């Protein structure tokens, strides 16, 4: 009796020359040479003959290909199309490989060049790593839905609103990155989640600032010459943000101008360019005093490694039982400029490193008002040190 299946032997598979050889049940070996070939399964689906490849020689052996052929024949017997089923399974497998945590990593790698300090501080990733990925990281990004996002982030709505906002915005970037990769995702899923989360009872709270009239007394109390005292004094005198001050290096200073590199300015790296800070006589004196603490070119090092932290400066003010925080001294300065000088709006805003006017206006304005700012900052230094002159126009 002639066998309808399993006609070939392992020896025949190996030794046969180029040609077509039937193993039975629609399984064929098509050899292009004695050493190479491919396996083909021929099936009839809804009256149509279909062929599907099952692998090549010598990668796929006889025993393995027979098991694979049996699996696809079973699908045909159940009325299915094995080729469509294989495509579906491949899509499913591909989708499962693109988990949210993996796409998040890929998205971060793609955008980190635009982040301050190449994103090394981890601030871009932290809202996702702390509040999203622990619950949704192993979900295929194609399966991500608005209900899952809502359930994950809504608990933050009234307690950590800003963290929730950042998490949602960054998750939206990840989803759009997945779409750019060609994955089947709902690019509106985050917007839908926002609608489900609803309005927050959160009220934005400004960082507490010290009234400008009280700044001199506090400034003059910072008198022990420590890194913390000197850092706070220079922060107050210059009106800069904490990050540029904490990472101040000796080589950032040239004469009476401190040039803050672009990557230390607020926002994306390079977005605002370098920023020149005019240094008053008092500021220059503080920098000279800070040089004795310098380590590795950094003027305000921490005790162990790196630079003095934001927390160190804030905690100092907490211990002094003060409501105000270091960043609030920028507001103190801005209020003083408004109430005690006739500084033009654009000059006052530039002192704080704020953008003034639209993109076109900024493109045509070539000045950073360095001379006008220098005079104002000298007067601010006099105010802080108790040497203030009567207010007059600049």
PDB file of C-alpha atoms in Angstrom, residues 2-3 9 11 43 52 62 87 99 116 133 160 184 194 234 245 252-253 263 265 281 287 315 330 340 361:
ATOM      1  CA  UNK A   2       1.434   3.375  -1.023  1.00  0.00           C
ATOM      2  CA  UNK A   3       1.924   5.829   1.799  1.00  0.00           C
ATOM      3  CA  UNK A   9      13.532   9.851   4.601  1.00  0.00           C
ATOM      4  CA  UNK A  11      18.796  10.348   3.928  1.00  0.00           C
ATOM      5  CA  UNK A  43      -3.328  23.306   0.770  1.00  0.00           C
ATOM      6  CA  UNK A  52       3.055  28.563   2.073  1.00  0.00           C
ATOM      7  CA  UNK A  62      12.348  16.743   8.116  1.00  0.00           C
ATOM      8  CA  UNK A  87       0.174  36.733   9.343  1.00  0.00           C
ATOM      9  CA  UNK A  99       5.724  46.835  25.168  1.00  0.00           C
ATOM     10  CA  UNK A 116      18.797  69.608  28.910  1.00  0.00           C
ATOM     11  CA  UNK A 133       5.476  52.052  33.801  1.00  0.00           C
ATOM     12  CA  UNK A 160       0.285  65.883  42.337  1.00  0.00           C
ATOM     13  CA  UNK A 184      -0.992  50.191  15.271  1.00  0.00           C
ATOM     14  CA  UNK A 194      -7.493  63.444  29.859  1.00  0.00           C
ATOM     15  CA  UNK A 234      25.208  84.983  44.494  1.00  0.00           C
ATOM     16  CA  UNK A 245      24.423  78.923  39.733  1.00  0.00           C
ATOM     17  CA  UNK A 252      32.278  80.685  32.771  1.00  0.00           C
ATOM     18  CA  UNK A 253      33.535  84.032  34.079  1.00  0.00           C
ATOM     19  CA  UNK A 263      22.620  73.540  28.309  1.00  0.00           C
ATOM     20  CA  UNK A 265      19.461  77.441  30.704  1.00  0.00           C
ATOM     21  CA  UNK A 281      31.254  94.449  42.193  1.00  0.00           C
ATOM     22  CA  UNK A 287      33.017  84.643  43.156  1.00  0.00           C
ATOM     23  CA  UNK A 315      16.521  73.201  53.547  1.00  0.00           C
ATOM     24  CA  UNK A 330      13.846  86.107  41.245  1.00  0.00           C
ATOM     25  CA  UNK A 340      12.048 101.090  42.449  1.00  0.00           C
ATOM     26  CA  UNK A 361      10.793  90.375  17.057  1.00  0.00           C
TER      27      UNK A 361
END
